[in-house]
PDB file of C-alpha atoms in Angstrom:
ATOM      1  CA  UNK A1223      23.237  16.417  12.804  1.00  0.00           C
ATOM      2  CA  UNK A1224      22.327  19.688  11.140  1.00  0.00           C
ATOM      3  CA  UNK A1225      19.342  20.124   8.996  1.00  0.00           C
ATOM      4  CA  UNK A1226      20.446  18.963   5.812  1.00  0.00           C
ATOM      5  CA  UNK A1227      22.096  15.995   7.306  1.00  0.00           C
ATOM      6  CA  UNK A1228      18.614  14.542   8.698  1.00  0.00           C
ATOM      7  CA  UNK A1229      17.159  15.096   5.298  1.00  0.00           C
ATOM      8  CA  UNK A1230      19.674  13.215   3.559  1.00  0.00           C
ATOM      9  CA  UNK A1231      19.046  10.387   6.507  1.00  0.00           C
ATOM     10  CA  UNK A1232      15.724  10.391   5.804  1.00  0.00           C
ATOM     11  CA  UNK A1233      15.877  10.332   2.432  1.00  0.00           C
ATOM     12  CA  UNK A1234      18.587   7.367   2.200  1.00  0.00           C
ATOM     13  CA  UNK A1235      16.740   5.412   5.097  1.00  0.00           C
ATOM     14  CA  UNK A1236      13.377   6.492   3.787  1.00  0.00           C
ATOM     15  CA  UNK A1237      14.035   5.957   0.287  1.00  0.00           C
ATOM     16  CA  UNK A1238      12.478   8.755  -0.698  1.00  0.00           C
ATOM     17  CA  UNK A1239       9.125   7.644   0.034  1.00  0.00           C
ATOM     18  CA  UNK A1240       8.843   5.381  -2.639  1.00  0.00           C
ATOM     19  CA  UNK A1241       7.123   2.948  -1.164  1.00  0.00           C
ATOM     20  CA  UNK A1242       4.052   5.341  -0.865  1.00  0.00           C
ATOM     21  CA  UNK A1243       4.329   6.355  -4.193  1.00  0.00           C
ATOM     22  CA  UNK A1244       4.439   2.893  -5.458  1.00  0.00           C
ATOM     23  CA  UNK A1245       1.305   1.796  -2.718  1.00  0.00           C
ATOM     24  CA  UNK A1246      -0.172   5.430  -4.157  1.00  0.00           C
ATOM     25  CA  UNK A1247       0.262   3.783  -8.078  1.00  0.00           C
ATOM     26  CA  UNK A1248      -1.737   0.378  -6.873  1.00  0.00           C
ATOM     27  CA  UNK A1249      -4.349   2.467  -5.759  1.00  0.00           C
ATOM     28  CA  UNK A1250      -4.540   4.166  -8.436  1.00  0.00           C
ATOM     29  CA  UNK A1251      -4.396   1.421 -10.981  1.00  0.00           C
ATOM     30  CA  UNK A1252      -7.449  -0.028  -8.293  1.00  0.00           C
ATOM     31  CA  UNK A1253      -9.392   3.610  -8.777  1.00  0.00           C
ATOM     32  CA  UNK A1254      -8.967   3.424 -12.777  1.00  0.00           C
ATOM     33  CA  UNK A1255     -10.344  -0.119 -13.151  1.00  0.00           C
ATOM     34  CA  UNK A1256     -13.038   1.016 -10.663  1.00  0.00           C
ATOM     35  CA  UNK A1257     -14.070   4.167 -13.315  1.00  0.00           C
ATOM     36  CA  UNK A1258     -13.436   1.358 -16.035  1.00  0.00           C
ATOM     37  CA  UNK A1259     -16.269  -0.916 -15.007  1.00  0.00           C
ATOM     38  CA  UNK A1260     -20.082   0.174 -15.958  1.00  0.00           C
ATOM     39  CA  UNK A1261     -21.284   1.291 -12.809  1.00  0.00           C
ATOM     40  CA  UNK A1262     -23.238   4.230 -11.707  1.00  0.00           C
ATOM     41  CA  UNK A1263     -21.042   7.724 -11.262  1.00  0.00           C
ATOM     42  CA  UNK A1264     -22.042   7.400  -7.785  1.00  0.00           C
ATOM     43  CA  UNK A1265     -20.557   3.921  -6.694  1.00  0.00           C
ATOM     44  CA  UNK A1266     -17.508   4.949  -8.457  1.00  0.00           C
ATOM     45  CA  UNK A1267     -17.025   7.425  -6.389  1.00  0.00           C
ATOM     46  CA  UNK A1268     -18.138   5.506  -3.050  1.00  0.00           C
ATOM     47  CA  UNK A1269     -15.547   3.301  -4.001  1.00  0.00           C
ATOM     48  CA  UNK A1270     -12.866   6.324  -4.527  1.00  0.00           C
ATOM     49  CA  UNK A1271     -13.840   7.640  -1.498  1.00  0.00           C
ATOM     50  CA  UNK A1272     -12.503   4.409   0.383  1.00  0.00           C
ATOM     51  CA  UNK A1273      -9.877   2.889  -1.524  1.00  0.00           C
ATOM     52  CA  UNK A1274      -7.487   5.387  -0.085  1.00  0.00           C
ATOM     53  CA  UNK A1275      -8.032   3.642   3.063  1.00  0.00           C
ATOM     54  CA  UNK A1276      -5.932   1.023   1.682  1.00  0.00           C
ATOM     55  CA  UNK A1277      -2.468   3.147   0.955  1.00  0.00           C
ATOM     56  CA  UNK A1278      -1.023   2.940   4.392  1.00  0.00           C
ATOM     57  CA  UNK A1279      -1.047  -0.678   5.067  1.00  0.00           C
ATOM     58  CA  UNK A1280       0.049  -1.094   1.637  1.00  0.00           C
ATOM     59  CA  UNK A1281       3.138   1.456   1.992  1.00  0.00           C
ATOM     60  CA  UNK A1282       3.915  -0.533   4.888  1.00  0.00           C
ATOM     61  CA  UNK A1283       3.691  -3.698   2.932  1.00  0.00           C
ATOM     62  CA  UNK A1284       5.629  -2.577   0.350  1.00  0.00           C
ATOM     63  CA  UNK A1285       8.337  -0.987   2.562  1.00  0.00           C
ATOM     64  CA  UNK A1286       8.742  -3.664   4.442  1.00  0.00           C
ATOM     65  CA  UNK A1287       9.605  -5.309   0.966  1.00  0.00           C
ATOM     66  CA  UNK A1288      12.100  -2.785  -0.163  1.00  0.00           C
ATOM     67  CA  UNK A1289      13.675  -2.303   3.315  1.00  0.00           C
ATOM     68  CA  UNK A1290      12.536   1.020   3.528  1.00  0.00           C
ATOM     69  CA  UNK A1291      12.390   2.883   6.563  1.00  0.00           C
ATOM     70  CA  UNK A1292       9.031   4.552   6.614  1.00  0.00           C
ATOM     71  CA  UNK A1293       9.202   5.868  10.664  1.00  0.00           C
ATOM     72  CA  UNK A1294      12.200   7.434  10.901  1.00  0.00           C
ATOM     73  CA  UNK A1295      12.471   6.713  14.148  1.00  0.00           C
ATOM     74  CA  UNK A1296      15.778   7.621  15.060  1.00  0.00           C
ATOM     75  CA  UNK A1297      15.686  11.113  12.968  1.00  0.00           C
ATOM     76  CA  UNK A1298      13.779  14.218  14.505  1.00  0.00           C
ATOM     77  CA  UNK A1299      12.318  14.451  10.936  1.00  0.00           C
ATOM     78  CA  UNK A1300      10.193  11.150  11.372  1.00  0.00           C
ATOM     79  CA  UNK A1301       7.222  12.882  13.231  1.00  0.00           C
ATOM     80  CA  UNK A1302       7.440  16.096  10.026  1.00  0.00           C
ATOM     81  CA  UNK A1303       6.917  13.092   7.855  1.00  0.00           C
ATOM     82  CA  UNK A1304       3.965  11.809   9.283  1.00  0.00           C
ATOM     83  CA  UNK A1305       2.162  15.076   9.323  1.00  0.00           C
ATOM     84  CA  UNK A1306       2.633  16.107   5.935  1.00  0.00           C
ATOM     85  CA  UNK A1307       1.016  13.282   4.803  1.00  0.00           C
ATOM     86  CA  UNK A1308      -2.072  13.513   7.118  1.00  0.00           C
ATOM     87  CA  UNK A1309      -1.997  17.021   5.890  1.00  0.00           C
ATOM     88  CA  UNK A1310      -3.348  15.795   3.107  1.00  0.00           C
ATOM     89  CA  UNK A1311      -6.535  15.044   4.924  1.00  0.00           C
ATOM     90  CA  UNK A1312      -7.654  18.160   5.887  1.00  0.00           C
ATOM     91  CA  UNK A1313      -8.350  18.858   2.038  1.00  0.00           C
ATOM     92  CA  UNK A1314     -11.029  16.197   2.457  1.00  0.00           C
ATOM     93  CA  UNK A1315     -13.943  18.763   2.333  1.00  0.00           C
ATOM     94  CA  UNK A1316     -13.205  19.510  -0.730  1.00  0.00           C
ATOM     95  CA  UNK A1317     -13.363  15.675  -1.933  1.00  0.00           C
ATOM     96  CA  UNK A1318     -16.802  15.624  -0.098  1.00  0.00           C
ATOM     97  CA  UNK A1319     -18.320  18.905  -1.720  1.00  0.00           C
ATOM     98  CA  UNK A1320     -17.431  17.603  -5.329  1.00  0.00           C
ATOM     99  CA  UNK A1321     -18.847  14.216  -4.533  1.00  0.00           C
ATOM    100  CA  UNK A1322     -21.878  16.066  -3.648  1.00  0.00           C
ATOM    101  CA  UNK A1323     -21.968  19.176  -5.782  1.00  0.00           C
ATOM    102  CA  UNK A1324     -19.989  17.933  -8.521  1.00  0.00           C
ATOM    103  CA  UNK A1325     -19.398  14.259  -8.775  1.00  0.00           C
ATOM    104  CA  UNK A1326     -18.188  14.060 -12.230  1.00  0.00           C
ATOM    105  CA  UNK A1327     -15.226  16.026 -10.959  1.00  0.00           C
ATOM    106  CA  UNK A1328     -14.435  14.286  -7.898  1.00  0.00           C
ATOM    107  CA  UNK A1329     -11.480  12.395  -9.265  1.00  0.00           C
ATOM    108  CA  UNK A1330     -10.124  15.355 -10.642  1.00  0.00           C
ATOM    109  CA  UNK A1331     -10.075  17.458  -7.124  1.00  0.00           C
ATOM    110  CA  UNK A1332      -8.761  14.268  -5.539  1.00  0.00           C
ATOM    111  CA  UNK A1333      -5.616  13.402  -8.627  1.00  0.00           C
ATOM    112  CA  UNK A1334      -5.352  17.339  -7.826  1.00  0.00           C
ATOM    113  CA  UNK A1335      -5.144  17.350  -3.968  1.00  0.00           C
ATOM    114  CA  UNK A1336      -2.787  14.098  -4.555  1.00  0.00           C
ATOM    115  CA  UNK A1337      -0.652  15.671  -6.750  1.00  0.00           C
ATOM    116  CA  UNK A1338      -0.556  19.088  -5.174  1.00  0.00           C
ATOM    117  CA  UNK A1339       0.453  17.719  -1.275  1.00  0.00           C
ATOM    118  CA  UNK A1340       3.894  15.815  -3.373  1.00  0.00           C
ATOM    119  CA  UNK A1341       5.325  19.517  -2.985  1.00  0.00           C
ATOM    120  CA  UNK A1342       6.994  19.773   0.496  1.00  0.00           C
ATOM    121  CA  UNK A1343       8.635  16.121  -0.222  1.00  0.00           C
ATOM    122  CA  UNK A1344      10.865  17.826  -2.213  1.00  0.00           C
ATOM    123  CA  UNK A1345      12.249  19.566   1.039  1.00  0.00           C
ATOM    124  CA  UNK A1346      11.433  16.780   3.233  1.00  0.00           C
ATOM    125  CA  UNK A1347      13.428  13.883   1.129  1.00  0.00           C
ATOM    126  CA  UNK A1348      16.121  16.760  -0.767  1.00  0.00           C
ATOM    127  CA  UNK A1349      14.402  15.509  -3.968  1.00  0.00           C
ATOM    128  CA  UNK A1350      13.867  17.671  -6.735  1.00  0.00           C
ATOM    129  CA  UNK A1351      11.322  15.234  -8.455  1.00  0.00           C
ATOM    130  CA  UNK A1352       8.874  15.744  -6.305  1.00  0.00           C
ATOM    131  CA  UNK A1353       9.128  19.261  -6.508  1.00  0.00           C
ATOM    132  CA  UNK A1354       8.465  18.727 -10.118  1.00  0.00           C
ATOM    133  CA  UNK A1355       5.614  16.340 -10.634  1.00  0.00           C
ATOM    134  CA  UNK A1356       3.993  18.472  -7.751  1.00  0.00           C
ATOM    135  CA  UNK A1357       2.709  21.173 -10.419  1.00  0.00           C
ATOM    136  CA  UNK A1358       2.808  18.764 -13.330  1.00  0.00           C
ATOM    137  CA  UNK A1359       0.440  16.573 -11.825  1.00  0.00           C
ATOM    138  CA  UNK A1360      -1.953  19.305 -10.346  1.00  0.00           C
ATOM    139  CA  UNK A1361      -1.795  21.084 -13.674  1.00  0.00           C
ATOM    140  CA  UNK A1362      -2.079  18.717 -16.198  1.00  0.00           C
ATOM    141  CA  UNK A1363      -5.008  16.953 -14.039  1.00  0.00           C
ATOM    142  CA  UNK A1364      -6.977  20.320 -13.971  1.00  0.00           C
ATOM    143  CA  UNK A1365      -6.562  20.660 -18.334  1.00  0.00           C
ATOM    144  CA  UNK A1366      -7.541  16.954 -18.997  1.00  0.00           C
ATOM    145  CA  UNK A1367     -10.040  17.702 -16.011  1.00  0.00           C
ATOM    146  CA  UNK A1368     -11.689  20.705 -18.457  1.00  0.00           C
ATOM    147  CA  UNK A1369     -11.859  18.396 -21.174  1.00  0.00           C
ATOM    148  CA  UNK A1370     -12.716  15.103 -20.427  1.00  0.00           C
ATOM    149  CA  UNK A1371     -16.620  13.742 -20.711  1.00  0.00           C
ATOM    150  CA  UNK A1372     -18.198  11.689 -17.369  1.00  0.00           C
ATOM    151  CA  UNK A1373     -17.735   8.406 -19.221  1.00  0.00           C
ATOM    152  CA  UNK A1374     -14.021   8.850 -19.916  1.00  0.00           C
ATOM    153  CA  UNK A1375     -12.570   9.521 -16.205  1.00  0.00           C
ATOM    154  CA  UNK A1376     -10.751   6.438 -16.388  1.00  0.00           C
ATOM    155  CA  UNK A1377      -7.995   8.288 -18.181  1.00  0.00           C
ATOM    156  CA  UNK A1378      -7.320  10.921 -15.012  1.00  0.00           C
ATOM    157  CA  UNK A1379      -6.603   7.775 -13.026  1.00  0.00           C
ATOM    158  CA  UNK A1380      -4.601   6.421 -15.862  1.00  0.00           C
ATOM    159  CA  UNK A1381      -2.833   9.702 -15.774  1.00  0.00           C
ATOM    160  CA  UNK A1382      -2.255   9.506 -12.082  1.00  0.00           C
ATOM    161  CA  UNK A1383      -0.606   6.189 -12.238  1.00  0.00           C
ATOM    162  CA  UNK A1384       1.889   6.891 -15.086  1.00  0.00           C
ATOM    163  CA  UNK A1385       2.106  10.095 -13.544  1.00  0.00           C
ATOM    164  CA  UNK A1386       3.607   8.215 -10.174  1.00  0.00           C
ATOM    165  CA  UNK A1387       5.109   5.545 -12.073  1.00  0.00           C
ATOM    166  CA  UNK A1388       7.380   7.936 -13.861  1.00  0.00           C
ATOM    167  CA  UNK A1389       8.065  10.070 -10.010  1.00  0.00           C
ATOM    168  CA  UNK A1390       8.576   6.514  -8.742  1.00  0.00           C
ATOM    169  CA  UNK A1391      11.482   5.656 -11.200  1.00  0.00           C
ATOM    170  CA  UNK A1392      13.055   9.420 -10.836  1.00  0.00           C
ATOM    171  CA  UNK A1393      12.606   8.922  -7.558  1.00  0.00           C
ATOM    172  CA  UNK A1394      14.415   6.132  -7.153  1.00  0.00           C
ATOM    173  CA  UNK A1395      17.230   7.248  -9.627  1.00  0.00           C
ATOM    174  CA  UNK A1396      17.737  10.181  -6.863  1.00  0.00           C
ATOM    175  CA  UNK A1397      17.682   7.709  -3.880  1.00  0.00           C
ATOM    176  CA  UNK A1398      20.531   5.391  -5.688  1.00  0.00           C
ATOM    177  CA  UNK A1399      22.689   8.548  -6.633  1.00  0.00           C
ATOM    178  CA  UNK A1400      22.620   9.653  -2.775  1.00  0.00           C
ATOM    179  CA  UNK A1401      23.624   6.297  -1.797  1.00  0.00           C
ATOM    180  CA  UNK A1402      26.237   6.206  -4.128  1.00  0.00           C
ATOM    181  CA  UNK A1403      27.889   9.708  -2.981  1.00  0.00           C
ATOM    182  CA  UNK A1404      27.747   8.740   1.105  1.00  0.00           C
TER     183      UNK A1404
END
């Protein structure tokens, strides 16, 4: 297989990813209740800082509901997968600096870092949504993160989950109109 056929495989088997996105928009919904509930700035953030913990097991869940293939196994493009999503890790510093040095913008670095690390889907899975709620997200998080006061939060997580709702749906709408041309 050439190049572009393994990232049509992995797109088709993978279904685009969705079923990270979708374990991505649970969390989410999980992080806005948390900044919801009257609790100090702090122990929302404690809280942020470990829900994430949660989104592989529940990808795996929720592939294993949609018949998703989230390895790859059998494509050389698997392992590329894997590591562009623990890329996303090594922008943890920053998540610990603002919880330190800035804690009332904590959940905008992390919406940011979460939107911003979509981007090289859009190669990985041929799908040009990603490679458009990449910048919307990280954009759009930083203005409402400019604006928004300490007790209103709540509505960058809100963002983030209609945010990956809506990259969810496109993304799915991509994944049937691939299986539909093979």
């Amino acid at each position: 297989m050439n190049i572009l056929e393994l990232k049509q495989d992995a797109s088709v088997k993978g279904k685009n990813g969705i079923a990270f996105i979708i374990a991505a928009t649970i969390i989410w919904s999980a992080i806005t209740i948390v900044y919801l509930l009257a609790l100090p700035l702090e122990t929302k953030n404690v809280i942020l800082l470990f829900l994430p913990a949660c989104l592989f097991p529940l990808a795996l869940a929720v592939s294993a509901l949609i018949k998703a293939d989230w390895k790859l196994a059998d494509n050389p493009l698997g392992m590329l997968g894997l590591f562009l999503n623990l890329a996303q890790l090594i922008y943890f510093p920053m998540i610990i600096w603002a919880f330190i040095q800035s804690p009332e913008q904590m959940v905008v670095f992390f919406a940011i870092i979460t939107g911003a690390h979509f981007f090289p889907y859009g190669w990985f899975y041929e799908a040009k949504p990603y490679y458009i709620f990449a910048p919307i997200i990280s954009v759009s998080i930083m203005v409402a993160g400019w604006t928004i006061q300490v007790n209103h939060l709540w509505i960058i997580s809100l963002m983030m989950v209609i945010f990956l709702s809506i990259l969810a749906l496109l993304l799915y709408g991509d994944y049937q109109r691939k299986v539909k041309s093979n």
